[in-house]
Structures are given as structure tokens and as C-alpha cells.
Coordinates of N, CA and C in Angstrom, one line a residue:
M775 N 12.9 -17.0 -2.1 CA 11.8 -18.0 -1.2 C 10.5 -17.4 -1.7
M776 N 9.8 -18.3 -2.2 CA 8.5 -18.6 -2.3 C 7.3 -18.0 -1.4
R777 N 6.9 -17.3 -1.0 CA 5.8 -16.8 -0.2 C 4.4 -16.9 -1.0
K778 N 3.6 -17.7 0.0 CA 1.5 -18.1 0.1 C 1.5 -17.4 0.8
Y779 N 0.4 -16.2 0.3 CA -0.8 -15.8 1.0 C -2.0 -16.4 0.9
K780 N -2.8 -17.0 1.9 CA -3.9 -17.8 2.2 C -5.1 -17.1 2.4
K781 N -6.6 -17.6 2.0 CA -8.0 -16.7 2.4 C -7.2 -15.9 4.2
K782 N -7.2 -17.1 4.7 CA -6.4 -16.1 5.6 C -6.1 -14.8 6.1
D783 N -4.6 -14.7 5.2 CA -3.6 -13.9 5.7 C -4.4 -12.7 4.6
F784 N -5.6 -13.0 3.4 CA -6.2 -11.3 3.0 C -7.1 -11.4 3.8
K785 N -7.8 -12.4 4.7 CA -9.0 -11.6 5.5 C -7.9 -10.9 6.6
Q786 N -6.8 -11.0 6.9 CA -6.4 -10.5 8.4 C -6.0 -9.2 7.4
Y787 N -5.3 -8.7 5.9 CA -4.6 -7.9 5.3 C -5.6 -7.0 5.2
K788 N -6.9 -7.6 4.6 CA -8.0 -6.3 4.3 C -8.8 -5.8 5.9
K789 N -8.4 -6.4 7.3 CA -9.0 -5.7 8.1 C -7.6 -5.3 8.7
S790 N -6.2 -5.2 8.5 CA -5.6 -4.1 8.5 C -5.4 -3.0 8.4
V791 N -6.2 -3.2 6.6 CA -6.0 -1.8 5.6 C -7.1 -0.9 6.0
L792 N -8.7 -1.8 6.7 CA -9.7 -0.6 7.2 C -8.7 -0.3 8.7
Y793 N -8.5 -1.1 9.6 CA -7.9 -0.1 11.0 C -7.1 1.3 10.3
W794 N -6.0 1.0 9.4 CA -5.4 2.0 9.7 C -6.1 3.5 8.6
L795 N -7.2 2.7 7.5 CA -7.8 4.3 7.1 C -8.5 4.8 8.4
D796 N -9.1 4.0 9.0 CA -9.8 4.5 10.0 C -9.2 5.1 11.2
R797 N -8.0 4.6 11.4 CA -6.3 5.6 12.3 C -6.0 6.9 11.7
F798 N -5.9 6.7 10.2 CA -5.9 7.9 9.5 C -6.9 8.9 9.3
G799 N -7.7 8.4 9.6 CA -9.3 9.5 8.8 C -9.3 9.7 7.9
I800 N -9.0 8.5 6.7 CA -9.5 8.6 5.3 C -10.6 7.3 4.9
T801 N -11.5 8.5 4.7 CA -13.4 8.1 4.7 C -13.5 8.6 3.3
E802 N -12.8 9.6 2.6 CA -13.2 9.9 1.0 C -12.7 9.4 -0.3
W803 N -12.4 7.9 -0.1 CA -12.3 6.8 -1.2 C -13.2 6.0 -0.7
E804 N -13.4 5.5 -2.2 CA -14.4 3.9 -1.8 C -13.3 3.1 -2.6
V805 N -13.5 2.3 -1.3 CA -12.5 1.4 -1.5 C -12.7 -0.5 -1.8
D806 N -12.1 -1.0 -2.0 CA -12.1 -2.3 -3.1 C -10.6 -3.0 -2.8
F807 N -10.6 -4.6 -2.4 CA -9.8 -5.4 -2.1 C -9.6 -6.4 -3.6
K808 N -8.8 -7.1 -4.3 CA -8.6 -8.0 -4.9 C -7.8 -8.8 -4.3
H809 N -7.5 -10.1 -4.5 CA -6.6 -11.2 -3.8 C -6.6 -12.5 -4.7
H810 N -5.7 -11.8 -6.0 CA -5.1 -12.8 -6.9 C -3.4 -12.5 -7.2
K811 N -3.0 -13.1 -8.0 CA -1.8 -12.9 -8.6 C -0.9 -12.0 -8.8
I812 N -0.2 -11.0 -8.7 CA 0.3 -9.9 -9.2 C 1.6 -10.0 -9.0
D813 N 2.4 -8.9 -9.7 CA 4.2 -9.4 -9.7 C 4.4 -8.5 -8.2
S814 N 3.8 -8.1 -7.8 CA 4.3 -7.9 -5.9 C 3.8 -8.2 -5.3
T815 N 4.1 -8.3 -3.6 CA 3.6 -8.7 -2.8 C 2.6 -8.4 -2.7
A816 N 2.4 -6.7 -2.5 CA 1.1 -6.5 -2.2 C 1.5 -4.4 -3.5
I817 N -0.2 -4.4 -3.6 CA -0.3 -3.0 -4.7 C -1.4 -2.4 -4.0
T818 N -1.2 -1.3 -4.1 CA -2.7 0.1 -4.0 C -2.4 0.8 -5.6
T819 N -3.5 0.2 -6.4 CA -3.9 1.6 -7.4 C -5.1 2.2 -6.6
Y820 N -5.1 3.6 -7.2 CA -6.1 4.6 -6.9 C -6.1 5.8 -8.1
N821 N -7.2 6.8 -7.8 CA -8.0 6.9 -9.3 C -8.2 8.6 -8.2
N822 N -7.4 9.6 -8.5 CA -6.9 10.4 -7.5 C -9.0 11.5 -7.7
I823 N -9.0 11.4 -8.8 CA -10.0 12.4 -9.5 C -11.1 11.5 -8.8
S824 N -11.5 10.4 -8.8 CA -12.7 9.6 -8.6 C -12.8 9.0 -7.6
K825 N -11.9 9.1 -6.2 CA -11.5 8.7 -5.3 C -11.8 7.1 -5.3
L826 N -11.3 6.4 -6.1 CA -11.6 4.8 -6.2 C -9.7 4.4 -6.1
V827 N -9.8 3.2 -4.5 CA -8.8 2.5 -4.2 C -9.4 1.5 -4.9
C828 N -8.4 0.4 -5.1 CA -7.8 -0.9 -4.7 C -6.9 -1.8 -3.8
F829 N -6.6 -2.0 -2.9 CA -5.8 -2.7 -2.2 C -6.1 -4.4 -2.7
Q830 N -5.0 -4.5 -3.4 CA -4.3 -6.0 -4.0 C -2.9 -6.7 -3.3
L831 N -4.0 -8.0 -3.0 CA -2.9 -8.7 -2.6 C -2.6 -10.0 -3.3
T832 N -1.0 -10.3 -3.4 CA -1.3 -11.5 -4.6 C -1.4 -13.0 -3.7
T833 N -1.4 -13.7 -4.2 CA -1.4 -15.3 -3.7 C 0.1 -15.7 -3.7
Q834 N 0.6 -15.5 -4.3 CA 2.0 -15.7 -4.5 C 2.9 -15.4 -5.0
I835 N 4.2 -14.9 -4.2 CA 5.5 -14.2 -5.2 C 6.5 -15.0 -4.8
E836 N 7.8 -15.0 -5.5 CA 9.1 -15.7 -5.9 C 9.7 -14.2 -4.7
F837 N 10.1 -13.1 -5.6 CA 10.2 -12.0 -4.9 C 10.1 -10.6 -5.1
D838 N 10.4 -9.8 -3.9 CA 9.1 -8.4 -3.9 C 10.6 -7.4 -3.8
F839 N 10.6 -6.4 -4.2 CA 11.5 -5.4 -3.2 C 11.2 -4.7 -1.9
C840 N 9.7 -5.3 -1.5 CA 9.3 -5.4 -0.7 C 9.3 -6.4 0.7
D841 N 10.2 -6.3 1.2 CA 10.4 -7.4 2.1 C 9.8 -7.8 3.4
Q842 N 8.1 -8.0 3.8 CA 7.9 -7.7 4.7 C 7.1 -9.0 4.6
D843 N 7.1 -9.4 6.0 CA 6.5 -10.5 6.2 C 4.9 -10.3 7.3
D844 N 5.5 -9.0 7.8 CA 3.9 -8.9 8.9 C 3.2 -8.2 7.7
I845 N 1.6 -9.1 7.6 CA 1.2 -9.0 7.0 C 0.2 -7.2 7.3
N846 N 0.2 -7.2 9.0 CA -0.2 -5.8 9.3 C 0.5 -4.7 9.0
K847 N 1.8 -4.9 8.9 CA 3.1 -3.9 8.3 C 3.0 -3.5 7.1
L848 N 2.4 -5.2 6.1 CA 2.4 -4.9 4.8 C 1.0 -3.5 4.5
A849 N -0.3 -3.9 5.0 CA -0.8 -3.4 5.1 C -0.9 -1.9 5.5
L850 N -0.3 -0.8 6.3 CA 0.0 0.2 6.5 C 0.5 0.5 5.8
H851 N 2.0 0.4 5.1 CA 2.5 0.2 3.8 C 1.7 0.8 2.6
E852 N 0.9 0.0 2.2 CA 0.2 0.2 1.4 C -0.7 1.4 1.4
V853 N -1.6 1.4 2.7 CA -2.4 2.8 3.0 C -1.5 3.9 3.0
I854 N -0.1 3.7 3.7 CA 0.4 5.2 3.4 C 0.8 5.5 2.1
H855 N 0.3 4.6 0.9 CA 1.3 5.4 -0.4 C -0.3 5.8 -0.4
L856 N -2.2 5.5 -0.2 CA -2.7 6.3 0.0 C -2.8 7.0 0.7
L857 N -2.4 7.3 1.2 CA -2.1 8.9 2.2 C -1.8 9.7 1.9
L858 N -0.6 9.8 0.8 CA 0.1 10.4 0.0 C -0.2 10.4 -1.6
A859 N -1.2 9.6 -1.7 CA -1.6 9.6 -3.4 C -1.8 11.3 -3.5
D860 N -2.3 12.2 -2.6 CA -2.3 13.4 -3.1 C -1.4 14.6 -3.6
F861 N -0.6 14.2 -2.2 CA 0.8 14.5 -2.4 C 1.2 14.6 -3.6
G862 N 1.5 13.1 -4.1 CA 2.3 12.6 -5.3 C 1.8 13.3 -6.6
Y863 N -0.1 13.2 -6.7 CA -0.3 13.3 -7.6 C -0.4 15.4 -7.8
A864 N -0.1 16.1 -6.6 CA -0.1 17.1 -7.1 C 1.1 17.3 -7.8
I865 N 2.4 17.0 -7.2 CA 3.7 16.5 -7.5 C 4.1 16.6 -9.2
E866 N 3.6 15.4 -9.1 CA 3.4 14.9 -11.0 C 2.7 16.0 -11.3
K867 N 1.6 16.5 -11.3 CA 0.6 17.7 -11.8 C 1.5 19.0 -12.4
T868 N 2.5 19.0 -11.3 CA 2.4 20.3 -11.8 C 4.2 20.4 -12.5
N869 N 4.5 18.5 -12.6 CA 5.6 18.2 -13.4 C 6.8 18.7 -12.9
S870 N 7.1 18.9 -11.4 CA 8.3 19.7 -10.8 C 9.1 18.4 -10.5
Y871 N 8.8 17.1 -10.3 CA 10.0 16.3 -10.3 C 10.4 15.2 -11.4
D872 N 10.6 15.0 -11.8 CA 10.6 13.7 -12.3 C 10.1 12.6 -11.6
S873 N 9.1 11.4 -12.6 CA 7.8 10.8 -11.8 C 9.0 9.5 -11.3
D874 N 10.5 8.8 -11.4 CA 10.8 8.1 -10.7 C 11.3 8.9 -9.5
L875 N 12.0 10.0 -9.3 CA 11.9 10.6 -8.4 C 11.5 10.9 -7.5
V876 N 9.9 11.3 -7.8 CA 8.7 10.8 -6.6 C 8.4 9.8 -5.9
I877 N 8.5 8.8 -6.8 CA 8.5 7.5 -6.3 C 9.3 7.3 -5.6
A878 N 10.3 7.5 -5.5 CA 11.2 7.0 -4.2 C 11.3 8.0 -3.6
Q879 N 10.9 9.3 -3.2 CA 10.5 10.0 -2.3 C 9.5 9.3 -1.5
E880 N 8.6 8.9 -2.0 CA 6.8 8.8 -1.3 C 7.5 7.6 -0.8
H881 N 8.5 6.5 -1.5 CA 8.7 4.8 -0.5 C 10.2 5.1 1.0
A882 N 10.7 6.8 1.2 CA 11.2 7.0 1.7 C 10.1 7.3 2.5
V883 N 10.1 8.2 2.6 CA 8.6 8.6 3.8 C 8.3 7.9 3.7
V884 N 7.3 7.0 3.5 CA 6.5 5.3 3.6 C 7.0 5.2 4.8
M885 N 8.6 4.8 4.5 CA 9.4 3.6 5.2 C 9.7 4.6 6.5
R886 N 10.1 6.0 6.5 CA 9.8 6.6 7.9 C 8.9 6.5 8.7
L887 N 7.9 6.7 8.1 CA 6.6 6.9 8.8 C 6.2 5.6 9.6
I888 N 6.5 4.5 8.4 CA 6.5 2.7 9.4 C 7.3 2.9 10.8
R889 N 8.6 3.5 10.5 CA 9.4 3.5 11.5 C 9.2 3.8 13.0
A890 N 8.5 5.3 12.2 CA 8.2 6.7 13.5 C 6.6 5.6 14.2
I891 N 5.7 4.7 13.8 CA 4.4 4.3 13.9 C 4.5 3.2 14.7
D892 N 5.7 2.8 14.3 CA 6.6 1.1 15.1 C 6.5 1.2 16.2
E893 N 7.6 2.3 16.7 CA 8.2 2.6 18.1 C 7.2 2.9 19.0

């Protein structure tokens, strides 16, 4: 099923991301936003050293593992990735875990936090 995200969706996504950044007290990052065609519904890319982050929302997508219709929950999902950024970076730098395992565990925590916040 093809999903399209228009300017109004992007505006809401951006507003929601900023809300959650404030709610979690994430203020040390320089934040940017992009709305363009990407291979996921949304992606958060960041650099732990420079503290630059870019929240991206696709314009359209056929399929994604993140099956999320609610734009606000999608924004929350991406902000939680940033919330865990330093945790994941530290584990990766210590070579304690396989990178795929770190990513899988991060997603598990993201989903748990969303459920907890959503209740």
C-alpha cells in the first residue's frame, strides 16, 4: 500500500518532533528537518560528536517495517532514537555487541517506551 506524506504531514511531524525533544529535555543537539523521498517512512541521522541531527520524513513509500499511521507516534519513535543515541554510540565504540544486535535492542527499547508513554 502506497503512503504519501504531504506538506501538512511534514509540518505536523516537525511540530511533534520539537514537542518531544522539549518534553525529554533534549537541548544539546542542533536540529534539522528534511521532507523528501527516502527508503523508510522516517529516518533520524545524527553525529554524536558534533551533536547534529536530521529528522527526515519521506514523501511517499510503498512498504516499511515501521508500520505507523499516526504522524505524532512516528515523530516520537524517531525522537526516542535520538534519546538513545549516546547509549548506542557508547556500546558500538566499546565493541561489546554486534552492531545488528545493538540496533535490534535499541528498537525493542523504543517500542517499550512508546507503549509506556502511550498509556
